[in-house]
Short mmCIF file of C-alpha atoms and ligand atoms in Angstrom, two decimals:
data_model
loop_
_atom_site.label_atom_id
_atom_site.label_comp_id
_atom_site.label_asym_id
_atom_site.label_seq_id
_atom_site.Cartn_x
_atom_site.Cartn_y
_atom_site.Cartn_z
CA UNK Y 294 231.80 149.83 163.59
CA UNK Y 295 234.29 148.62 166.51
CA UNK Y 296 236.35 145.80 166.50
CA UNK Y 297 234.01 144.12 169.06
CA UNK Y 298 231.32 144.52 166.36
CA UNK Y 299 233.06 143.00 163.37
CA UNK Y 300 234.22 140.11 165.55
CA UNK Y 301 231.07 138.34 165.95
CA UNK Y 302 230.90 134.66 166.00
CA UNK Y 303 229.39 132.74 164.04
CA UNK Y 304 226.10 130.97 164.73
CA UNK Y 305 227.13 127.57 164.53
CA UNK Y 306 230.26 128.61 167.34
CA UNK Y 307 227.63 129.79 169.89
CA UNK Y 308 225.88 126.86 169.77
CA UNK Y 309 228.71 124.90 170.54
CA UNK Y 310 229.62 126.90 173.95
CA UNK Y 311 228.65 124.98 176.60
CA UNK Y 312 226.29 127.14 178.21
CA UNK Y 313 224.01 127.56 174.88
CA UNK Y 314 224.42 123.92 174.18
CA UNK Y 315 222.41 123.25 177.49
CA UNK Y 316 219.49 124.53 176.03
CA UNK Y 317 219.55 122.46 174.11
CA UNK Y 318 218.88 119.52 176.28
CA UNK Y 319 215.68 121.16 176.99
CA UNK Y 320 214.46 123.36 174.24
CA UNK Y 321 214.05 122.84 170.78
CA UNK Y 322 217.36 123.17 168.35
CA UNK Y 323 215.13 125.38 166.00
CA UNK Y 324 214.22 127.52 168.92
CA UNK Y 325 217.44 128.23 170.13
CA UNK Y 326 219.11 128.72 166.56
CA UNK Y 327 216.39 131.58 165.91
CA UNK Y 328 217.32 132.92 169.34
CA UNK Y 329 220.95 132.23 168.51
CA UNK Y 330 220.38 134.56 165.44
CA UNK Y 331 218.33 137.30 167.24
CA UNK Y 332 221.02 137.48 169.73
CA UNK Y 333 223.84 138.19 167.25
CA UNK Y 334 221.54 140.63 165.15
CA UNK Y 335 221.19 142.39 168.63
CA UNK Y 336 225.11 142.61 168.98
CA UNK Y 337 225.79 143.68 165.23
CA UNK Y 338 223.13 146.50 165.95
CA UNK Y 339 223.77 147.71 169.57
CA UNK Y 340 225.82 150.50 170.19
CA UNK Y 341 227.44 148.40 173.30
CA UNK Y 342 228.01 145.54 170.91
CA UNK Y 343 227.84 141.91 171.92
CA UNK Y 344 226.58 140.72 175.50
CA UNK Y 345 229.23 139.99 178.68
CA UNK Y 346 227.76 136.71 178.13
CA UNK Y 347 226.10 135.25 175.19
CA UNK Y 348 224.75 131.94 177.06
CA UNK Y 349 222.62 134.34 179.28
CA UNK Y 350 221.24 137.04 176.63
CA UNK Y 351 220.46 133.78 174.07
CA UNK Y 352 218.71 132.24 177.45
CA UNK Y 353 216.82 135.64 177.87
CA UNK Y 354 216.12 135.55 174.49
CA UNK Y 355 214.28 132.00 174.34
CA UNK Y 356 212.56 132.39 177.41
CA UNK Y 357 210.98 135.32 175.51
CA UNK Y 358 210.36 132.96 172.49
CA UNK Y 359 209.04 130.20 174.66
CA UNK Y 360 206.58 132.57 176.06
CA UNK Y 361 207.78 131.75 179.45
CA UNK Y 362 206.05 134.76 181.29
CA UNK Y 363 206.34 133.22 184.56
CA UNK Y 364 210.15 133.47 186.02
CA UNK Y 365 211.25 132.67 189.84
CA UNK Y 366 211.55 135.18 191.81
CA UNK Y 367 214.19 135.99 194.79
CA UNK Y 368 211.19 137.46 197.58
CA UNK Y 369 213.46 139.69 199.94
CA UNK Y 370 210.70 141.81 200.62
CA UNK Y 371 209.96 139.81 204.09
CA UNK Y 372 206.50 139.36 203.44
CA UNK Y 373 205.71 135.79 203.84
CA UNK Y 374 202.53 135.43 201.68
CA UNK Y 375 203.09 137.48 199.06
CA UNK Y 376 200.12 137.37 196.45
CA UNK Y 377 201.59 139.00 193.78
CA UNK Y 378 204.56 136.71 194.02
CA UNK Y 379 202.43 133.26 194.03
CA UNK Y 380 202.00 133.15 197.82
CA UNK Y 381 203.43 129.88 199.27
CA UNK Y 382 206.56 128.30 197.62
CA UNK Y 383 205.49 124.38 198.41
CA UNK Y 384 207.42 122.01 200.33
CA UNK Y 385 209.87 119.56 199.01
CA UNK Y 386 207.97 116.82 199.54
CA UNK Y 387 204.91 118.50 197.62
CA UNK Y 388 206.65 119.32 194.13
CA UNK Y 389 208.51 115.58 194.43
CA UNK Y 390 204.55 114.93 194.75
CA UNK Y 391 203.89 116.74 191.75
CA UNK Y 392 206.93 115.55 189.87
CA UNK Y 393 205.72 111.91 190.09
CA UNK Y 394 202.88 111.92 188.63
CA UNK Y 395 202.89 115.07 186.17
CA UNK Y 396 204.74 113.57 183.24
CA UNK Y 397 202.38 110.71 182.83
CA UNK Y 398 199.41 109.01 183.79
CA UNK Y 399 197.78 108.66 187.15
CA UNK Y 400 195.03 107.06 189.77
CA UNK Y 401 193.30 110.70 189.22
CA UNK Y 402 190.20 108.92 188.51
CA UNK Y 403 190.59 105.45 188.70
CA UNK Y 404 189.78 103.10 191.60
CA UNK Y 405 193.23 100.75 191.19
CA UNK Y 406 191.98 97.60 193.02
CA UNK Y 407 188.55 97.10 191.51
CA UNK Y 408 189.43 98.86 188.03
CA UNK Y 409 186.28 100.95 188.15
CA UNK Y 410 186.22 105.09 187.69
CA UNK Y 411 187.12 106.77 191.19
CA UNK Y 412 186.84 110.26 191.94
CA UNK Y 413 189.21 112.89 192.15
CA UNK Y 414 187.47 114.40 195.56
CA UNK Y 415 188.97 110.88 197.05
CA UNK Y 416 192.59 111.92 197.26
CA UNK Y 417 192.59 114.30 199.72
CA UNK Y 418 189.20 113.53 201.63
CA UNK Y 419 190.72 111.23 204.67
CA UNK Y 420 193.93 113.69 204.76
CA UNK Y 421 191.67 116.44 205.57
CA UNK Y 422 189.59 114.93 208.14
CA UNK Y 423 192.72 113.81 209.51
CA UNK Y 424 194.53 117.32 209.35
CA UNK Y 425 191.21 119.13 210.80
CA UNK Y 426 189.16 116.58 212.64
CA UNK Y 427 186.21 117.32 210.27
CA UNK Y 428 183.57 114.41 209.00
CA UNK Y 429 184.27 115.22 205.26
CA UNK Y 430 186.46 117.03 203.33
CA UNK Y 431 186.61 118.59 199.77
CA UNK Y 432 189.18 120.21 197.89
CA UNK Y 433 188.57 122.88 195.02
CA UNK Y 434 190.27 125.71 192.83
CA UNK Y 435 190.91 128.14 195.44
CA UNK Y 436 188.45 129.62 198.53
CA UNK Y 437 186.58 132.27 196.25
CA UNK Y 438 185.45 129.66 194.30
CA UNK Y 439 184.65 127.14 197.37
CA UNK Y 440 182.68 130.50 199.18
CA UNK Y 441 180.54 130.38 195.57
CA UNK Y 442 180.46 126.76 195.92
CA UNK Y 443 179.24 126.40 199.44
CA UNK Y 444 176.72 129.06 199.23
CA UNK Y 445 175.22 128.16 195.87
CA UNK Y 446 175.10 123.97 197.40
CA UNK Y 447 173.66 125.42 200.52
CA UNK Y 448 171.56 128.54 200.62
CA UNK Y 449 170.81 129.40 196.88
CA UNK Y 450 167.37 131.69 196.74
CA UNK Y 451 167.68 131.98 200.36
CA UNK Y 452 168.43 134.51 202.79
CA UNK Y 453 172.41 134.17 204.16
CA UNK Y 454 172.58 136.10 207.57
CA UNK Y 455 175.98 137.87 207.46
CA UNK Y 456 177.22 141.19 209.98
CA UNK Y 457 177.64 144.04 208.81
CA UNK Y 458 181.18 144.05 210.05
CA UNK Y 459 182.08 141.36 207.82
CA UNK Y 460 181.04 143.32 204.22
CA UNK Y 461 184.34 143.23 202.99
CA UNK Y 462 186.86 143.02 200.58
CA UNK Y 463 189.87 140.50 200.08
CA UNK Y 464 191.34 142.11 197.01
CA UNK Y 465 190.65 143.01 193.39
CA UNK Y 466 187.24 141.40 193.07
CA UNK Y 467 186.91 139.16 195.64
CA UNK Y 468 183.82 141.46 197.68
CA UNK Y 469 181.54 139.59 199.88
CA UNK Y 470 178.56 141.27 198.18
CA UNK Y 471 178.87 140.49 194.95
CA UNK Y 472 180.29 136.47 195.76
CA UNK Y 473 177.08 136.17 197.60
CA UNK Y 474 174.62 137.76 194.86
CA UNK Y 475 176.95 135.69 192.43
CA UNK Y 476 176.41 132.39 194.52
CA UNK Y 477 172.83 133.21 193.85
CA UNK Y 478 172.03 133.35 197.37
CA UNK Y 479 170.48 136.61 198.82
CA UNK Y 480 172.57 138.85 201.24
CA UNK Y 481 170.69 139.66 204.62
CA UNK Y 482 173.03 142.03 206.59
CA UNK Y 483 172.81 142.41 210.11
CA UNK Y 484 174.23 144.55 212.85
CA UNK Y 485 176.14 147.23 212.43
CA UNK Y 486 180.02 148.20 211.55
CA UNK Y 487 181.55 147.79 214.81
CA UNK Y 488 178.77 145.81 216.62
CA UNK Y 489 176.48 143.00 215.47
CA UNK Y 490 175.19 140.73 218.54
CA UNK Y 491 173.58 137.41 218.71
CA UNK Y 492 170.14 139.04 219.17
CA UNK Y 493 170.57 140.67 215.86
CA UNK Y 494 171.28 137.46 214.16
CA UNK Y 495 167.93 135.88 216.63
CA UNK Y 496 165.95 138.66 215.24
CA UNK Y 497 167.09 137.70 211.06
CA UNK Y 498 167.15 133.66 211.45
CA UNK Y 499 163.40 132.70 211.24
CA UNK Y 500 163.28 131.74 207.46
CA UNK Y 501 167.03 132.09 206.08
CA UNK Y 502 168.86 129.32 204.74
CA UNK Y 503 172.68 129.91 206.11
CA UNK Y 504 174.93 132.03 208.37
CA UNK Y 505 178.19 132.84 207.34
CA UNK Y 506 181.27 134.06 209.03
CA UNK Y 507 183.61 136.13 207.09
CA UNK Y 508 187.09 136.00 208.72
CA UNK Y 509 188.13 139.56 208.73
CA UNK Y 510 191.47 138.54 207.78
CA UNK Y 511 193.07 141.87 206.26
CA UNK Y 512 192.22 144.10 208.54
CA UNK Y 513 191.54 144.63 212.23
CA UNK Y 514 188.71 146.29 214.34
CA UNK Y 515 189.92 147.88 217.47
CA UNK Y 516 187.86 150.26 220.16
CA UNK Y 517 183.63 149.57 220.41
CA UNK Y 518 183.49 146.36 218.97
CA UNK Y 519 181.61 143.14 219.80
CA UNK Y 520 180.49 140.45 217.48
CA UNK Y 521 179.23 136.54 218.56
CA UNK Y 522 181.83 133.99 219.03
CA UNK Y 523 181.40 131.49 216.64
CA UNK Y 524 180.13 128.74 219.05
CA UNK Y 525 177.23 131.18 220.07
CA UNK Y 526 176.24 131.03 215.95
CA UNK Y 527 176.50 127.80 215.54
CA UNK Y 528 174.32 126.99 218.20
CA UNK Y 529 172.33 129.43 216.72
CA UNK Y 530 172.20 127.68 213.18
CA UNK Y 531 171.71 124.68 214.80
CA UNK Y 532 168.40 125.57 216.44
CA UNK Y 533 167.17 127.20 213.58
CA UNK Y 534 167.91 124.17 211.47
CA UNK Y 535 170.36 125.84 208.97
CA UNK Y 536 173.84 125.49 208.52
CA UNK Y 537 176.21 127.63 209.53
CA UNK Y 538 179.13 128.41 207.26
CA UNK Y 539 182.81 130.41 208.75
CA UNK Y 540 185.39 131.31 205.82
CA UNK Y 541 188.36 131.45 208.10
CA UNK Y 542 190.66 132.67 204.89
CA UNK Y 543 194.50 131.52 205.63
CA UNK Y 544 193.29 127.71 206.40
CA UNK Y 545 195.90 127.87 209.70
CA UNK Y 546 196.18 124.30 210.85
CA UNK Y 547 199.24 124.53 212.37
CA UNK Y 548 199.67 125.96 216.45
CA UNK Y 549 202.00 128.59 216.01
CA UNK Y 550 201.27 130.45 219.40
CA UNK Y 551 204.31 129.97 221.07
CA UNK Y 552 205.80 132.07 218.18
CA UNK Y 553 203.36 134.40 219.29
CA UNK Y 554 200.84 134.11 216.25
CA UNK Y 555 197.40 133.50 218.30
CA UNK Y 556 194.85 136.01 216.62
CA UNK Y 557 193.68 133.81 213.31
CA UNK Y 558 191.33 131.04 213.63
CA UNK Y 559 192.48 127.61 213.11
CA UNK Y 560 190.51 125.08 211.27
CA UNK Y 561 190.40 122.53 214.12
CA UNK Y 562 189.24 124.93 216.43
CA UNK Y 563 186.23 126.75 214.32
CA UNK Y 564 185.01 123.26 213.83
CA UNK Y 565 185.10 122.30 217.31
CA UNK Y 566 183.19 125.55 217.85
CA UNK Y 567 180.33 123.74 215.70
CA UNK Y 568 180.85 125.48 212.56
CA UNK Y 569 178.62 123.56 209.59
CA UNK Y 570 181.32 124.05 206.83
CA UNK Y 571 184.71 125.75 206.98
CA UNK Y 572 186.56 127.29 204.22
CA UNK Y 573 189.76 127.62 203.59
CA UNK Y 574 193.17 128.76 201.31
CA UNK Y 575 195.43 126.42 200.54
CA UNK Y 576 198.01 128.58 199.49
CA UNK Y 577 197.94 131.15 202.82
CA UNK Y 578 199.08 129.15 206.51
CA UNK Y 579 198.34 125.62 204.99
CA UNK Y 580 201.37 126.39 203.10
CA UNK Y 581 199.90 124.01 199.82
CA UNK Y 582 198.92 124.68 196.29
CA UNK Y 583 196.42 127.49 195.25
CA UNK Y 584 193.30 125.78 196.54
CA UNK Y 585 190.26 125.98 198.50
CA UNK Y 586 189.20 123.60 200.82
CA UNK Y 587 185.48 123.04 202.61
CA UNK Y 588 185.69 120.61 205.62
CA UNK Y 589 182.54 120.10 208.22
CA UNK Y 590 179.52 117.80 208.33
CA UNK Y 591 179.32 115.12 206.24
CA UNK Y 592 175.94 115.64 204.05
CA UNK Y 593 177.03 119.55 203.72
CA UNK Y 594 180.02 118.76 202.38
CA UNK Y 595 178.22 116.07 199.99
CA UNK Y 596 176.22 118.37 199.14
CA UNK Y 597 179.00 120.65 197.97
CA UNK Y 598 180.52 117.68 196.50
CA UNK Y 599 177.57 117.08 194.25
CA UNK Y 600 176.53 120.64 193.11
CA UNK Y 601 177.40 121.32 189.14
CA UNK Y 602 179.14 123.83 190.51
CA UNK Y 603 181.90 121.46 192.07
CA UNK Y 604 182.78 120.49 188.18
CA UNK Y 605 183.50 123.87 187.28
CA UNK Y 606 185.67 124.65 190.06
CA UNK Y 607 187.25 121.21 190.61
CA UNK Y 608 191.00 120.90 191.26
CA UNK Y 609 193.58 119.76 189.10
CA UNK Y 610 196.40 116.64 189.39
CA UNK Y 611 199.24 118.44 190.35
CA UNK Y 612 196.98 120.42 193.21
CA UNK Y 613 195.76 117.61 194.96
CA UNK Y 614 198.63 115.72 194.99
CA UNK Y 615 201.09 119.22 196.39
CA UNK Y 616 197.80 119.40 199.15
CA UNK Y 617 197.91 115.67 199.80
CA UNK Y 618 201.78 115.59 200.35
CA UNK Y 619 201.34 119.11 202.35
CA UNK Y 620 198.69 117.82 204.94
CA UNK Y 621 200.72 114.75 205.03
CA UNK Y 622 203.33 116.45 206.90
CA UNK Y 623 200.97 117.78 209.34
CA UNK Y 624 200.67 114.53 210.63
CA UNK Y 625 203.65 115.14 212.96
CA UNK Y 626 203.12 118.78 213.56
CA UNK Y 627 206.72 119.87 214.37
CA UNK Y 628 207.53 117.76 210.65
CA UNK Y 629 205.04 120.84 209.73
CA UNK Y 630 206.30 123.71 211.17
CA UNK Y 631 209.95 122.63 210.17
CA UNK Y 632 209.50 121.76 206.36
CA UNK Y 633 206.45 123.81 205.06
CA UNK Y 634 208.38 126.57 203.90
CA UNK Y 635 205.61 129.09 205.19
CA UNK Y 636 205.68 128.02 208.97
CA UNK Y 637 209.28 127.83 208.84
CA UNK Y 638 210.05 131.62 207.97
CA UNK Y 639 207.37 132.42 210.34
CA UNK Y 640 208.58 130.83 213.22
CA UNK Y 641 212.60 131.71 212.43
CA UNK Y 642 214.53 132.38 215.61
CA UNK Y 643 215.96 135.88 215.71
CA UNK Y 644 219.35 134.64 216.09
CA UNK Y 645 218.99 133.20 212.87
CA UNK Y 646 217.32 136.12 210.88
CA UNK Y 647 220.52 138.22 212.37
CA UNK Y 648 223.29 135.92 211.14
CA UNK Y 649 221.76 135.42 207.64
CA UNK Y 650 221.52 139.08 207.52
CA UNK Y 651 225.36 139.61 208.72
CA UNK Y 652 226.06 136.91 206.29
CA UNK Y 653 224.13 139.12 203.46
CA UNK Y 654 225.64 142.00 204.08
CA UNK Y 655 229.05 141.04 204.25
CA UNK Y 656 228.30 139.42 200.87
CA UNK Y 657 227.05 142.74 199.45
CA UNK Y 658 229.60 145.04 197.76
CA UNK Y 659 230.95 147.34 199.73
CA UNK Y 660 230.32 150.57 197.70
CA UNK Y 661 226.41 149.92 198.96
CA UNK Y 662 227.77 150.45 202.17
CA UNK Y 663 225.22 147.42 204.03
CA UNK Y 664 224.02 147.91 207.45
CA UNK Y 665 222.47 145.83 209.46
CA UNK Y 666 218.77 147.06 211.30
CA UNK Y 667 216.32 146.21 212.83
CA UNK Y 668 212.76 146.02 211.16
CA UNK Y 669 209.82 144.10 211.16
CA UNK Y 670 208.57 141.59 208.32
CA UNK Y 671 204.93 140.90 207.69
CA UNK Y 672 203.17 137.80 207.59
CA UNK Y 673 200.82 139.04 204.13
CA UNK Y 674 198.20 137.41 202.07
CA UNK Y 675 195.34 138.39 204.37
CA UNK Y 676 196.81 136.73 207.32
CA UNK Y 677 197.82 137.80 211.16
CA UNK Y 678 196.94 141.36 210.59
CA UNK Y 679 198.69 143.42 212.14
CA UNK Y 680 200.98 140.66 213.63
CA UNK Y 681 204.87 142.03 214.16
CA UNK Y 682 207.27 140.14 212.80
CA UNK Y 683 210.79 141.30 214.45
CA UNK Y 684 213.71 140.95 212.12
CA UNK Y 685 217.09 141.66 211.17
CA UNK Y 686 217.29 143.88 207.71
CA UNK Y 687 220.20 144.76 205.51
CA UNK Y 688 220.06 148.37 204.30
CA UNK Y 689 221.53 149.39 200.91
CA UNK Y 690 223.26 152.74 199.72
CA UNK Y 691 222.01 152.90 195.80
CA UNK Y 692 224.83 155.38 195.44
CA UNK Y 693 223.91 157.28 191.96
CA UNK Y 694 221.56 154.61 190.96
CA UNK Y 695 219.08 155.99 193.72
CA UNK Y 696 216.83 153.07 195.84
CA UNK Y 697 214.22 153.07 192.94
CA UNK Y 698 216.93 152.76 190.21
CA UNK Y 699 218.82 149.75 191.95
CA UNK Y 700 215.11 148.37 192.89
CA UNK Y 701 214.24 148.55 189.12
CA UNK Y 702 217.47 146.73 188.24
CA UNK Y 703 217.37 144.17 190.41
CA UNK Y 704 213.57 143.14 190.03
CA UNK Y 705 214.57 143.13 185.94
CA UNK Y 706 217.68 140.98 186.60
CA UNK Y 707 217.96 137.54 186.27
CA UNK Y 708 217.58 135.59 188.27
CA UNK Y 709 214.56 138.61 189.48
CA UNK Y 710 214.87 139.89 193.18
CA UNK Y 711 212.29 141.91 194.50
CA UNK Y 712 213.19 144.15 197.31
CA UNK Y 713 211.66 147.16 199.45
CA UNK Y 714 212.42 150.87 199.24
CA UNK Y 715 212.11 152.51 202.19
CA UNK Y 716 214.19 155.82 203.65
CA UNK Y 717 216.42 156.26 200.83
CA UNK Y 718 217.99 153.08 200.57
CA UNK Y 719 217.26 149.27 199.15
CA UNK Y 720 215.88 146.83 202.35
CA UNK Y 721 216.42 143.45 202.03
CA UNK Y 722 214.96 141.57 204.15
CA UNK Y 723 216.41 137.44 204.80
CA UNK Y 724 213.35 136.14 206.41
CA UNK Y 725 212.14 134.94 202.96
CA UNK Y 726 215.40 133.87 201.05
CA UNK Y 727 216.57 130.79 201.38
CA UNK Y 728 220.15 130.53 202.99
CA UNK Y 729 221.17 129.22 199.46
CA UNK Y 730 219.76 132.57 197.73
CA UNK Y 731 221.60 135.00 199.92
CA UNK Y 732 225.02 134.81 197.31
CA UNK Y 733 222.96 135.25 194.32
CA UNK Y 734 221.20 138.26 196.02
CA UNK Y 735 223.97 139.91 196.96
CA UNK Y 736 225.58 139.01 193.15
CA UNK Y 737 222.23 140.42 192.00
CA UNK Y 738 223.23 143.34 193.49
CA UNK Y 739 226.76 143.69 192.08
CA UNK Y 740 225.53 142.60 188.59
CA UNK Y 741 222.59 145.53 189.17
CA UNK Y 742 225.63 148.33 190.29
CA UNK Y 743 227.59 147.29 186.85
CA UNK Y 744 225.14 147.26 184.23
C1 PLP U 897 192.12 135.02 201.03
C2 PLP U 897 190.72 134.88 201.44
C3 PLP U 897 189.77 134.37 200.55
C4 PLP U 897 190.11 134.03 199.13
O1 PLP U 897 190.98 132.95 199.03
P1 PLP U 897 191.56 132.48 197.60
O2 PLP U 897 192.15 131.14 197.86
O3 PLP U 897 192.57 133.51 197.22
O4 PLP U 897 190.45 132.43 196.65
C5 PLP U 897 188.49 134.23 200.99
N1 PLP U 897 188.13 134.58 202.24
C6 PLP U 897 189.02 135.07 203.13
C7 PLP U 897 188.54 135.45 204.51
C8 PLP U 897 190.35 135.22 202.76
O5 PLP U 897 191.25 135.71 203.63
#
C-alpha cells in the first residue's frame, strides 16, 4: 500500500472542507456522509489512490446516490435544437418564471378575484392569440400529443385527407400513420410522393371530416414536385364544411428572414392563409418549454379544449408559466430575437462566431494544436432543413487520445461537453456555448488530456 493510501482522512475531516460542506446546504447530511464513506472506500481500494479532488469525486458520488440522471450539458456541437440534448435552453425570464411559482402554491387553477376554480388553459390563452393573431389558443404536453388531440376532437371515425408526400416520420415513433390510426381517425391518402394537387384533394373531400397539413420539417423535396399552398386547402375545407388542420412542427413566430431563414412556415402566416387549427412545438423556434400548442378558430380550439383527451395531455405549472414568460417577450419582437436563447444563436453575426472561436482556441492547450475553420452549424430538431448556418469552428489535435478518445472524455467529464468528430480531430463549434462556457470548455479539455 503507498503512502498516499495509508494517509487517508478521516470522514469527519472531509466533511469539514469547504467544498464537501456545500453539499451540505443542499443535500441531506446522511447522504453525503454515505457518499463521504464510498468515496474513501474508493481511495483505500484504487490502485491510483485518493481523487485530485475529493469535493468533486464525493459530488460525483451523490449525484449518483441522488439519482440525479439528468446533468447540464456544454452543447458545442453547433446544432441549435438538439433533441437529444433537451432542445431549447429557456430564456432568463422563463426559468425566473418557473422559479416563482415552483416552490409553492399558485393561481394554477384558481380564479384570484372571484375565489372560484379557474382553468389552467387560461394562462396562456390571450398570450397566444396575441403572439399568433389566432381567435383561441391552447397549450398541451408537446405537438405529438396536440396532433392526437386535434384529430381525435375533430375528425375521430372520419376520413382525414392527407398527401401522400406528407407520410412521414419525425423520429422514433412519432409516424403520421400510426398518430392518425391512434387519434382514431381514419387515414385517406392522396396524391402521390412528389405530387399531390388540389384536384386530388377535390376528388377525396365529399364526406371526410378534416385535412391536415404535415409540415415536412426534416427533410426536403427538390426536382418534380408540386403540392397546394395552404390557402388553396383551406379554401378547400372551408367549402366542404370541414376543418382544415396544418402541423407546422418548429412553432416559428419570430421573422428571421433577414438572417436568411425564410423556408419554415410561421404561425401568423399559416393562419392568415385560413388554416382551421395550427400546431405547434414549443420547444423548436418558439424557443419555450416542451409543449404543444393548437391556435385557430375559436369553437375548434374549444373543442380541443373540451375533449377527455385534453386531461390526459394537459400541461404542467412550470410549462405554462416558461411559455407564458416566452411569448411574453415576443411582444417586442427584437426583445425576442435578442433574449430567447434559440433566435439569438441563430441570428449570431459572423464576426461574433469568429472572435468567440479565436477566444476558444487561444484558451485551448496548446498541445491540441487549435485551428480556427470555417464550417457550417445546423439549425436541428426538425427545423430549416437544409438551411446553412456559416460559422467559425475550432479544430482539435486528440494527440494519442485519438478524436473519439478525447470525445469520450469530455462528454464523461464534468461539467459534460459534447462535441463533434469529424476528419480526425475534435470540432467545437461556439455558436451554442455561451461566452461564459468557452473557459470551462477549453478547461474541459485540459482536464480530458490529463486524466
Ligand atoms: C417536431 C414535430 C412534431 C412533434 O413535436 P413534439 O413537440 O416533439 O411532440 C410534430 N410535427 C412536426 C411537423 C414536427 O416537426
Amino acid at each position: 500500500m503507498t503512502d498516499r493510501r495509508r494517509q487517508l482522512p478521516s470522514v469527519d475531516r472531509l466533511l469539514h472542507q469547504p467544498g464537501i460542506q456545500q453539499l451540505l446546504d443542499t443535500a441531506p447530511r446522511a447522504l453525503v456522509v454515505a457518499a463521504v464513506r464510498e468515496s474513501l472506500e474508493a481511495a483505500r481500494t484504487r490502485r491510483a489512490g485518493p481523487p485530485d479532488r475529493w469535493d468533486e469525486d464525493v459530488r460525483e458520488r451523490l449525484a449518483q446516490r441522488a439519482g440525479a440522471g439528468l446533468l447540464p450539458v456544454l452543447n458545442a456541437t453547433g446544432v441549435v435544437l438538439h433533441t437529444n440534448l433537451g432542445r431549447a435552453p429557456l430564456a432568463p425570464a422563463a426559468i425566473q418564471a418557473i422559479d416563482a411559482i415552483v416552490g409553492g402554491y399558485s393561481n394554477l387553477e384558481l380564479d384570484l378575484p372571484s375565489g372560484t376554480r379557474g382553468s389552467r388553459t387560461d394562462h396562456c390563452r390571450t398570450l397566444l392569440q396575441a403572439a399568433t393573431g389566432a381567435e383561441d389558443g391552447l397549450v398541451v404536453n408537446n405537438a405529438a400529443g396536440a396532433l392526437v388531440l386535434a384529430l381525435n376532437a375533430l375528425a375521430e371515425g372520419g376520413n382525414v385527407l392527407i398527401s401522400r408526400g406528407e407520410l412521414i416520420e419525425i423520429g422514433g415513433s412519432f409516424r403520421i400513420p400510426d398518430i392518425l390510426a391512434k387519434s382514431g381517425a381514419r387515414l385517406h391518402e392522396v396524391g402521390t410522393t412528389n405530387r399531390t394537387h388540389l384536384s386530388d384533394y377535390r376528388q377525396a373531400v365529399r364526406g371526410a371530416a378534416a385535412i391536415l397539413t404535415v409540415h415536412r420539417s426534416n427533410f426536403e423535396q427538390r426536382g418534380f414536385v408540386t403540392s397546394p399552398r395552404p390557402a388553396e386547402l383551406a379554401e378547400l375545407a372551408d367549402q366542404a364544411g370541414i376543418p382544415y388542420l396544418y402541423d407546422v412542427g418548429s412553432g416559428l413566430l419570430a421573422d428571421l428572414s433577414p438572417w436568411g431563414l425564410n423556408r419554415e412556415p410561421r404561425v401568423q402566416e399559416s393562419l392568415a392563409a385560413g388554416a382551421g387549427v395550427v400546431l405547434f412545438s414549443g420547444d423548436k423556434l418558439l424557443g419555450g418549454p416542451q409543449a404543444g400548442c393548437l391556435v385557430g378558430r375559436k369553437h375548434l380550439v374549444s373543442q380541443c379544449r373540451s375533449n377527455p383527451l385534453a386531461r390526459a395531455l394537459r400541461a404542467d405549472k412550470m410549462t405554462l408559466a416558461a411559455m407564458a414568460a416566452t411569448l411574453v417577450l415576443y411582444q417586442d419582437p427584437d426583445e425576442a430575437v435578442r433574449s430567447i436563447p434559440i433566435l439569438a444563436m441563430l441570428t449570431l453575426e459572423p464576426d461574433e462566431l469568429l472572435r468567440r472561436a479565436a477566444r476558444l482556441a487561444a484558451l485551448c492547450p496548446p498541445q491540441t494544436r487549435p485551428e480556427i475553420v470555417a464550417g457550417e452549424s445546423a439549425v436541428g430538431g426538425g427545423s430549416f432543413p437544409g438551411a446553412v448556418l456559416p460559422t467559425s469552428l475550432v479544430a482539435l489535435d486528440a494527440g494519442g487520445l485519438g478524436p473519439d478518445g478525447l470525445a469520450l472524455r469530455l462528454r464523461v467529464g464534468q461539467p459534460a461537453v459534447v462535441a463533434r468528430v469529424s476528419d480526425n480531430r475534435v470540432i467545437l463549434d461556439p455558436r451554442t456555448l455561451p461566452e461564459s462556457a468557452l473557459k470551462v470548455v477549453a478547461q474541459a479539455v485540459e482536464t480530458a488530456l490529463r486524466s
